[in-house]
């Protein structure tokens, strides 16, 4: 995924994506990636599944954006 599509200027979108990425990051400390479901991610982020799919196609895309944003911060 291109960096531009992972980054956005709208603060509401940025906040939601940060919540989802933080949720996945915390879950990865407890479980293997394959054991984590989209429902696990959304429950921890306190957003619904429809919101997740408004932002990401699947958990793999979320992971890709999370890694990309962490790399960009470095």
Coordinates of C-alpha atoms in Angstrom, one line a residue:
X1 CA 0.0 0.0 0.0
X2 CA 1.3 3.5 -0.8
X3 CA 2.3 5.6 2.1
X4 CA -0.2 8.4 1.1
X5 CA -3.2 6.1 1.5
X6 CA -2.0 5.1 5.1
X7 CA -1.5 8.8 6.1
X8 CA -4.3 11.3 6.2
X9 CA -4.8 14.9 7.4
X10 CA -8.3 14.5 8.7
X11 CA -7.9 14.2 12.5
X12 CA -11.0 11.9 12.9
X13 CA -9.6 9.5 10.4
X14 CA -6.1 9.7 11.8
X15 CA -7.5 9.1 15.3
X16 CA -9.4 6.0 14.2
X17 CA -6.5 4.6 12.4
X18 CA -4.2 5.2 15.4
X19 CA -6.7 3.4 17.6
X20 CA -6.8 0.4 15.3
X21 CA -3.0 0.3 14.9
X22 CA -2.5 0.6 18.7
X23 CA -5.0 -2.2 19.2
X24 CA -3.2 -4.5 16.8
X25 CA 0.2 -3.6 18.4
X26 CA -1.1 -4.5 21.9
X27 CA -2.7 -7.7 20.7
X28 CA 0.5 -8.8 19.0
X29 CA 2.2 -8.8 22.4
X30 CA -0.3 -11.4 23.6
X31 CA -1.1 -13.5 20.5
X32 CA 0.3 -14.6 17.1
X33 CA -0.9 -12.6 14.1
X34 CA -2.8 -15.5 12.7
X35 CA -4.7 -15.9 16.0
X36 CA -5.9 -12.3 15.9
X37 CA -9.3 -11.6 14.3
X38 CA -10.7 -8.3 13.0
X39 CA -13.3 -8.6 15.8
X40 CA -10.4 -8.8 18.4
X41 CA -8.9 -5.6 16.9
X42 CA -12.2 -3.7 16.8
X43 CA -13.2 -4.8 20.3
X44 CA -9.9 -3.5 21.8
X45 CA -10.1 -0.3 19.7
X46 CA -13.8 0.3 20.7
X47 CA -14.9 0.7 17.1
X48 CA -17.3 -1.5 15.1
X49 CA -16.3 -3.8 12.3
X50 CA -17.9 -1.6 9.6
X51 CA -15.6 1.2 10.7
X52 CA -12.6 -1.1 10.4
X53 CA -13.5 -2.0 6.9
X54 CA -14.0 1.7 6.0
X55 CA -10.3 2.1 6.7
X56 CA -8.7 -1.2 5.8
X57 CA -9.5 -4.1 3.5
X58 CA -8.3 -6.7 6.1
X59 CA -5.9 -7.1 9.0
X60 CA -3.0 -7.6 6.6
X61 CA -3.5 -4.1 5.2
X62 CA -3.7 -2.7 8.8
X63 CA -0.4 -4.5 9.6
X64 CA 1.2 -3.1 6.5
X65 CA 0.1 0.5 7.4
X66 CA 1.2 0.0 11.0
X67 CA 4.7 -1.1 10.0
X68 CA 4.9 1.6 7.4
X69 CA 4.0 4.4 9.8
X70 CA 6.5 3.0 12.4
X71 CA 9.2 2.9 9.7
X72 CA 8.3 6.5 8.7
X73 CA 8.6 7.7 12.3
X74 CA 12.2 6.4 12.4

